[in-house]
Amino acid sequence: MIILFIFPSFPSYKRPSVSFQRMGYPYVFRCLSAVTPKKYLIEIVDERFDKINFNKNYDIVGITTYTANAFHAYEIADKFREKGVKVVLGGYHASALPDEAKQHADSVVIGEAEETWPQLLKDFEKGKLKPFYRQTRPVDLSTIPLYDATFIGERSIRNVIQTSRGCPNGCEFCAITNSEFGRRYRTRPIDHVLKELITVPQKNIFFLDPSLTTNVNRTKLLFKKLRNLNKKFLCNGTVNVLSKDDELLRLASEAGCVEWFVGFESLSQENINAIGKRTNVVKEYKIAVKKIHDHGMLVTASFIFGFDGDTKNVFSETLDAAYDMEVDSAGFHILTPYPGTPLFERLEREGRILTKDWSRYRELDSVVFQPKNMTPYELLDGTQYVKKEFFSFNNVVIRSLKTMKIGMYPFIQNALVKNLP
């Protein structure tokens, strides 16, 4: 029997013209493949790079959904169902709005799927698919089979690894922490992670963990174990740890870390407190950046525009702060109220959701709610202005020359790979 997993493309997505932008198949398919019985043949289509063959005879199709590509995912699902193929929808959007997703699927998987997916396949073989599958408990990451790290493909310039799931912080806007069991922090055994990493053909790794600074002692042990693997990696971390823990930063650098992604989000402590990001103290931002630099690593900062405390001055102030802190790269995003988050629920109560055209829920180039202190156009225009200035040719050259001492990969990323969908 043949299973087809599909990652649908996003609206307005432009297929990359250079192969290095191919970062491999989405991690969810590696997870599902690990718990799929060997009697199934698995095929994967990442529609950002490949085309779907609707004429091939598949037994069951699994489609993962984000909010921005949900409508397109439904179109794909409907096409297969018209041909009599069973379709399963999952992912963040389908989990947040399962009744909506069920209109386009034979079954919907809500939340994590390592335990529900095998049961779904058993029911499928019996011709008794249930409309919904939902785990009653968070997945114990020590019980699932080791992932095949070569599964991501030789053509990718980096591989992805996950050592933990969940984030105890409940940021109002975050689709991860507000998903099923999203705030339940769990870790994989370090020896499992190392066994997976040893099979990875790529030298460059991205750790998918929401934050590698949630359990500092475990992360220090992980970094010590990574020192002999000769890998280069990027990971997420939080200000409260990165601004204080020199030992962690030293171990990270020795282990091969070249870059930290840090969610600064806002320069306003009032905004930070309002969204519930307990790890951020604004006055510690510059300290964190300096410490990371002092240990020979780069910083990519993430900023979000559109919080209730933001005025039209936020754009120039954030741009100036990014320059002053000397961050090496940055992501500038429009606040987006994803379904299932407290932010969406609050803005809907306040009558500030402007559209439920999910294809517009793109935090890079679309405003879907009424900001408090500016118009939607001013929010969009201000965000685009900041990106244009920060990523101007001169600024990119200046930053990239600084990063070349760490190696060519960060240089390429800073110069060319920015704000991709």
Coordinates of C-alpha atoms in Angstrom, one line a residue:
M1 CA 0.0 0.0 0.0
I2 CA 1.2 3.5 -0.8
I3 CA 0.9 6.6 1.5
L4 CA 1.4 10.0 0.1
F5 CA 2.4 12.8 2.5
I6 CA 1.9 16.4 1.2
F7 CA 3.2 19.7 2.4
P8 CA 1.1 22.2 0.4
S9 CA 2.7 25.4 -1.0
F10 CA 1.8 28.8 0.4
P11 CA 0.0 31.6 -1.4
S12 CA 2.2 33.7 -3.6
Y13 CA 5.1 31.3 -2.9
K14 CA 7.8 31.6 -5.5
R15 CA 9.7 28.4 -6.2
P16 CA 13.4 29.0 -5.3
S17 CA 15.8 29.3 -8.2
V18 CA 18.8 28.0 -6.4
S19 CA 19.1 24.6 -4.8
F20 CA 20.6 25.7 -1.5
Q21 CA 17.2 27.0 -0.5
R22 CA 15.9 23.5 -0.3
M23 CA 16.1 22.7 3.3
G24 CA 14.6 19.2 3.1
Y25 CA 11.2 17.7 3.8
P26 CA 9.2 19.0 6.7
Y27 CA 10.1 17.3 10.0
V28 CA 6.6 16.0 10.6
F29 CA 6.9 13.5 7.8
R30 CA 10.1 12.1 9.4
C31 CA 8.1 11.7 12.6
L32 CA 5.2 9.9 10.9
S33 CA 7.4 7.7 8.8
A34 CA 9.1 6.5 12.0
V35 CA 5.8 5.1 13.3
T36 CA 4.4 3.8 10.0
P37 CA 4.5 0.0 9.5
K38 CA 7.2 -1.1 7.1
K39 CA 4.6 -2.7 4.8
Y40 CA 3.6 0.8 3.6
L41 CA 5.5 2.5 0.8
I42 CA 5.9 6.2 1.6
E43 CA 6.1 9.0 -0.9
I44 CA 6.5 12.7 -0.1
V45 CA 5.7 15.8 -2.1
D46 CA 6.8 19.2 -0.8
E47 CA 4.8 21.3 -3.1
R48 CA 7.1 24.2 -2.7
F49 CA 9.6 22.3 -4.8
D50 CA 7.7 19.4 -6.5
K51 CA 4.4 18.8 -8.3
I52 CA 1.6 16.5 -7.1
N53 CA 0.7 13.6 -9.3
F54 CA -3.0 13.3 -8.9
N55 CA -3.2 10.4 -11.4
K56 CA -1.1 8.0 -9.4
N57 CA -3.0 5.4 -7.4
Y58 CA -2.4 6.2 -3.7
D59 CA -4.2 4.3 -0.9
I60 CA -4.2 7.2 1.6
V61 CA -3.0 10.8 1.5
G62 CA -1.9 12.7 4.5
I63 CA -1.7 16.5 4.3
T64 CA -0.2 18.9 6.9
T65 CA -1.7 22.3 7.2
Y66 CA -0.6 25.8 8.3
T67 CA -3.2 28.6 8.4
A68 CA -1.8 30.4 5.3
N69 CA -1.9 27.2 3.2
A70 CA -5.1 25.7 4.6
F71 CA -7.4 26.7 1.7
H72 CA -5.0 25.2 -0.8
A73 CA -4.6 22.1 1.3
Y74 CA -8.4 21.7 1.2
E75 CA -8.3 22.0 -2.6
I76 CA -5.8 19.3 -2.8
A77 CA -7.8 17.1 -0.4
D78 CA -11.0 17.6 -2.4
K79 CA -9.2 16.6 -5.6
F80 CA -8.0 13.3 -4.2
R81 CA -11.4 12.5 -2.5
E82 CA -13.1 13.0 -5.8
K83 CA -11.0 10.1 -7.1
G84 CA -12.0 8.0 -4.1
V85 CA -8.7 8.3 -2.2
K86 CA -8.9 8.5 1.6
V87 CA -7.5 11.8 2.9
V88 CA -6.2 12.7 6.4
L89 CA -5.6 16.3 7.4
G90 CA -3.4 17.3 10.3
G91 CA -1.1 20.1 11.4
Y92 CA -1.6 23.4 13.3
H93 CA -4.5 24.7 11.4
A94 CA -6.5 21.5 11.2
S95 CA -5.8 20.9 14.9
A96 CA -7.1 24.4 15.7
L97 CA -10.2 24.1 13.5
P98 CA -10.9 20.4 13.1
D99 CA -14.6 20.8 12.2
E100 CA -13.6 23.1 9.3
A101 CA -10.9 20.6 8.2
K102 CA -13.3 17.7 8.4
Q103 CA -15.4 19.1 5.6
H104 CA -12.5 18.3 3.3
A105 CA -11.1 15.1 4.8
D106 CA -12.1 11.6 5.7
S107 CA -10.3 12.0 9.0
V108 CA -8.6 14.8 11.0
V109 CA -5.6 14.2 13.3
I110 CA -5.7 16.7 16.1
G111 CA -2.3 17.6 17.7
E112 CA 0.6 15.2 17.9
A113 CA 0.3 12.0 15.9
E114 CA 3.0 9.5 16.8
E115 CA 0.5 7.4 18.8
T116 CA -2.7 8.2 16.8
W117 CA -1.3 7.7 13.3
P118 CA -0.6 3.9 13.8
Q119 CA -4.1 3.4 15.1
L120 CA -5.5 5.4 12.2
L121 CA -3.8 3.1 9.8
K122 CA -5.2 0.0 11.5
D123 CA -8.7 1.5 11.2
F124 CA -8.1 2.4 7.6
E125 CA -7.2 -1.2 6.8
K126 CA -10.4 -2.3 8.4
G127 CA -12.4 0.3 6.5
K128 CA -13.4 2.0 9.8
L129 CA -11.7 5.4 9.8
K130 CA -12.9 7.6 12.6
P131 CA -13.7 11.3 11.8
F132 CA -11.2 12.6 14.4
Y133 CA -8.1 11.2 16.1
R134 CA -6.8 13.0 19.2
Q135 CA -4.1 12.0 21.6
T136 CA -5.3 11.9 25.2
R137 CA -1.8 12.6 26.5
P138 CA 1.4 14.2 25.3
V139 CA 3.8 11.9 23.4
D140 CA 6.5 10.4 25.5
L141 CA 9.5 11.2 23.3
S142 CA 11.6 8.4 24.8
T143 CA 9.2 5.8 23.5
I144 CA 9.1 6.6 19.8
P145 CA 11.4 5.0 17.2
L146 CA 14.6 6.8 16.2
Y147 CA 14.0 8.9 13.1
D148 CA 15.9 8.2 9.9
A149 CA 17.9 11.4 9.6
T150 CA 18.9 10.6 6.1
F151 CA 15.3 10.8 5.2
I152 CA 15.5 14.6 4.6
G153 CA 17.6 14.0 1.5
E154 CA 21.2 14.4 0.4
R155 CA 20.5 17.6 -1.6
S156 CA 19.8 19.7 1.4
I157 CA 22.5 22.0 2.7
R158 CA 21.3 21.4 6.3
N159 CA 19.4 18.9 8.3
V160 CA 16.9 19.4 11.1
I161 CA 16.8 17.8 14.5
Q162 CA 14.4 18.1 17.4
T163 CA 15.6 17.3 20.9
S164 CA 12.6 18.6 22.8
R165 CA 9.0 19.7 22.3
G166 CA 6.8 22.2 24.1
C167 CA 7.4 25.6 25.6
P168 CA 6.2 26.5 29.1
N169 CA 5.7 30.1 28.1
G170 CA 2.2 30.9 26.9
C171 CA 2.8 33.8 24.6
E172 CA -0.5 35.1 23.4
F173 CA 0.3 35.0 19.7
C174 CA 2.2 31.7 19.6
A175 CA 0.6 28.8 17.7
I176 CA 3.1 26.3 19.1
T177 CA 2.5 26.9 22.8
N178 CA -1.2 27.2 22.4
S179 CA -1.5 23.9 20.5
E180 CA -2.5 20.6 22.1
F181 CA 0.1 19.9 24.8
G182 CA 2.2 22.7 23.4
R183 CA 3.1 24.0 26.9
R184 CA 4.2 20.6 28.1
Y185 CA 7.9 20.6 27.9
R186 CA 9.4 17.2 27.0
T187 CA 12.8 16.0 26.0
R188 CA 14.2 13.2 23.9
P189 CA 17.0 11.1 25.5
I190 CA 20.3 12.7 24.6
D191 CA 21.6 9.3 23.4
H192 CA 18.7 9.1 20.9
V193 CA 19.6 12.6 19.6
L194 CA 23.2 11.6 19.2
K195 CA 22.4 8.4 17.4
E196 CA 20.3 10.4 15.0
L197 CA 22.9 13.1 14.5
I198 CA 25.6 10.5 13.6
T199 CA 23.5 9.3 10.6
V200 CA 23.1 12.9 9.3
P201 CA 25.1 13.4 6.1
Q202 CA 25.0 17.2 6.3
K203 CA 27.4 19.2 8.4
N204 CA 24.9 22.0 9.1
I205 CA 22.1 21.4 11.5
F206 CA 19.1 23.4 12.7
F207 CA 17.6 22.4 16.0
L208 CA 13.9 22.8 15.8
D209 CA 13.3 23.0 19.6
P210 CA 11.2 26.1 20.5
S211 CA 14.1 27.0 22.8
L212 CA 17.3 25.2 23.7
T213 CA 17.5 27.3 26.9
T214 CA 14.4 25.9 28.6
N215 CA 16.4 23.3 30.5
V216 CA 19.8 24.8 30.7
N217 CA 21.5 21.9 32.5
R218 CA 20.3 19.4 29.9
T219 CA 21.4 21.6 27.1
K220 CA 24.9 22.0 28.6
L221 CA 25.2 18.2 28.7
L222 CA 23.9 18.0 25.1
F223 CA 26.5 20.6 24.0
K224 CA 29.3 18.6 25.7
K225 CA 28.3 15.5 23.8
L226 CA 28.2 17.3 20.5
R227 CA 31.8 18.5 20.6
N228 CA 33.2 15.5 18.9
L229 CA 30.6 15.3 16.0
N230 CA 32.1 18.1 13.9
K231 CA 28.7 19.7 13.2
K232 CA 27.8 23.3 12.8
F233 CA 24.3 24.2 14.1
L234 CA 21.8 27.0 14.6
C235 CA 19.2 27.0 17.4
N236 CA 16.6 29.0 19.3
G237 CA 17.2 30.6 22.7
T238 CA 15.8 33.1 25.1
V239 CA 17.1 36.4 26.4
N240 CA 16.9 35.6 30.1
V241 CA 19.5 32.8 29.7
L242 CA 21.6 34.2 26.8
S243 CA 22.2 37.4 28.6
K244 CA 23.6 35.7 31.8
D245 CA 24.9 32.2 31.2
D246 CA 28.5 32.5 29.9
E247 CA 29.1 28.8 30.5
L248 CA 26.2 27.8 28.2
L249 CA 27.5 30.1 25.5
R250 CA 31.0 28.8 25.8
L251 CA 29.8 25.2 25.5
A252 CA 27.6 26.1 22.6
S253 CA 30.5 27.6 20.7
E254 CA 32.7 24.6 21.4
A255 CA 30.0 22.3 20.2
G256 CA 29.7 24.0 16.9
C257 CA 26.9 26.6 17.3
V258 CA 27.2 29.4 14.8
E259 CA 24.0 31.2 15.3
W260 CA 21.2 31.8 17.8
F261 CA 17.7 32.8 16.8
V262 CA 16.2 35.0 19.5
G263 CA 12.6 36.2 19.8
F264 CA 13.0 39.8 21.0
E265 CA 9.5 40.5 19.6
S266 CA 9.2 44.1 20.9
L267 CA 11.3 46.9 22.4
S268 CA 8.4 47.8 24.8
Q269 CA 8.5 46.0 28.1
E270 CA 4.8 46.8 28.3
N271 CA 4.1 44.9 25.1
I272 CA 6.3 42.0 26.3
N273 CA 4.4 41.8 29.6
A274 CA 1.0 42.0 27.8
I275 CA 1.8 39.0 25.5
G276 CA 3.1 36.9 28.4
K277 CA 6.7 36.5 27.2
R278 CA 8.2 35.9 30.6
T279 CA 11.7 35.3 29.3
N280 CA 12.2 38.8 27.9
V281 CA 13.6 41.8 29.7
V282 CA 14.1 44.6 27.2
K283 CA 17.1 46.1 28.9
E284 CA 18.9 42.7 28.6
Y285 CA 18.6 42.5 24.8
K286 CA 21.9 44.3 24.0
I287 CA 23.7 42.3 26.7
A288 CA 22.5 39.0 25.2
V289 CA 23.7 40.0 21.7
K290 CA 27.1 41.1 23.0
K291 CA 27.6 37.9 25.0
I292 CA 26.8 35.8 22.0
H293 CA 29.1 37.8 19.8
D294 CA 31.9 37.6 22.4
H295 CA 31.7 33.8 22.2
G296 CA 32.0 33.9 18.4
M297 CA 28.4 33.3 17.4
L298 CA 25.8 35.2 15.4
V299 CA 22.4 36.5 16.4
T300 CA 19.3 36.6 14.3
A301 CA 16.7 38.7 16.0
S302 CA 12.9 38.3 15.6
F303 CA 10.7 41.4 15.9
I304 CA 6.9 41.6 15.6
F305 CA 5.0 44.8 14.7
G306 CA 1.3 45.5 15.5
F307 CA 1.1 45.0 19.3
D308 CA -1.5 47.2 21.0
G309 CA 1.3 49.3 22.5
D310 CA 2.9 50.0 19.1
T311 CA 2.6 53.4 17.5
K312 CA 3.8 54.5 14.1
N313 CA 7.2 55.3 15.7
V314 CA 7.8 51.6 16.4
F315 CA 9.3 51.0 12.9
S316 CA 12.1 53.6 13.1
E317 CA 12.8 52.8 16.7
T318 CA 13.1 49.1 16.0
L319 CA 15.4 49.7 13.0
D320 CA 17.6 51.9 15.1
A321 CA 17.7 49.3 17.9
A322 CA 18.7 46.5 15.5
Y323 CA 21.6 48.6 14.2
D324 CA 22.6 49.6 17.7
M325 CA 22.5 46.0 19.0
E326 CA 24.5 45.0 15.9
V327 CA 22.3 41.9 15.3
D328 CA 23.6 39.9 12.3
S329 CA 20.3 39.3 10.7
A330 CA 16.6 39.7 11.6
G331 CA 13.1 38.8 10.8
F332 CA 10.5 41.5 10.9
H333 CA 7.0 40.1 11.1
I334 CA 3.4 41.5 11.2
L335 CA 1.5 40.3 14.2
T336 CA -0.8 37.6 13.0
P337 CA -3.7 36.1 15.1
Y338 CA -3.7 32.5 14.2
P339 CA -6.8 30.5 15.0
G340 CA -6.5 28.6 18.3
T341 CA -4.4 31.3 20.0
P342 CA -5.6 33.6 22.8
L343 CA -4.7 36.5 20.5
F344 CA -7.2 35.4 17.8
E345 CA -9.9 34.8 20.5
R346 CA -9.3 38.3 22.0
L347 CA -9.3 40.2 18.7
E348 CA -12.4 38.3 17.6
R349 CA -14.2 39.3 20.8
E350 CA -13.1 42.9 20.2
G351 CA -14.4 42.8 16.6
R352 CA -10.9 43.5 15.2
I353 CA -10.5 40.5 12.9
L354 CA -10.7 41.9 9.4
T355 CA -10.9 38.7 7.4
K356 CA -11.0 34.9 7.8
D357 CA -9.5 34.4 4.4
W358 CA -6.8 32.1 5.8
S359 CA -4.6 32.6 2.7
R360 CA -3.9 36.1 4.0
Y361 CA -2.6 35.0 7.3
R362 CA 1.0 35.5 6.3
E363 CA 3.0 37.4 8.8
L364 CA 5.4 38.7 6.2
D365 CA 3.2 40.7 3.9
S366 CA -0.5 40.8 5.1
V367 CA -2.5 42.5 7.9
V368 CA -5.6 40.6 8.9
F369 CA -6.7 42.6 12.0
Q370 CA -7.3 46.2 13.0
P371 CA -4.2 47.6 14.9
K372 CA -4.9 49.8 17.8
N373 CA -2.8 52.8 17.0
M374 CA -2.4 52.8 13.2
T375 CA -4.3 51.7 10.1
P376 CA -3.7 48.2 8.6
Y377 CA -1.9 49.9 5.6
E378 CA 0.4 51.8 8.0
L379 CA 1.3 48.6 9.7
L380 CA 2.1 46.8 6.4
D381 CA 3.9 49.8 4.9
G382 CA 6.0 50.3 8.1
T383 CA 7.0 46.7 8.2
Q384 CA 8.0 46.7 4.5
Y385 CA 10.0 49.9 5.1
V386 CA 12.0 48.3 7.9
K387 CA 12.8 45.2 5.9
K388 CA 13.8 47.2 2.8
E389 CA 16.2 49.3 4.9
F390 CA 17.7 46.5 7.0
F391 CA 18.2 44.3 4.0
S392 CA 19.5 47.1 1.7
F393 CA 22.5 46.1 -0.4
N394 CA 25.0 48.2 1.7
N395 CA 23.7 47.0 5.0
V396 CA 23.8 43.3 3.9
V397 CA 27.4 43.7 2.6
I398 CA 28.5 45.2 5.9
R399 CA 26.9 42.5 8.0
S400 CA 27.9 39.7 5.8
L401 CA 31.6 40.7 5.8
K402 CA 31.4 40.4 9.6
T403 CA 29.9 36.9 9.4
M404 CA 32.5 35.5 7.0
K405 CA 34.9 34.8 9.8
I406 CA 32.5 32.2 11.1
G407 CA 32.2 30.4 7.8
M408 CA 30.5 30.7 4.4
Y409 CA 27.1 29.2 5.5
P410 CA 26.1 32.1 7.8
F411 CA 27.4 34.5 5.2
I412 CA 25.1 33.0 2.5
Q413 CA 22.1 33.0 4.9
N414 CA 22.6 36.6 5.9
A415 CA 23.1 37.7 2.4
L416 CA 20.4 35.7 0.6
V417 CA 18.0 33.7 2.7
K418 CA 15.8 36.1 4.6
N419 CA 12.1 36.2 5.5
L420 CA 11.3 33.1 3.4
P421 CA 7.8 31.6 3.7

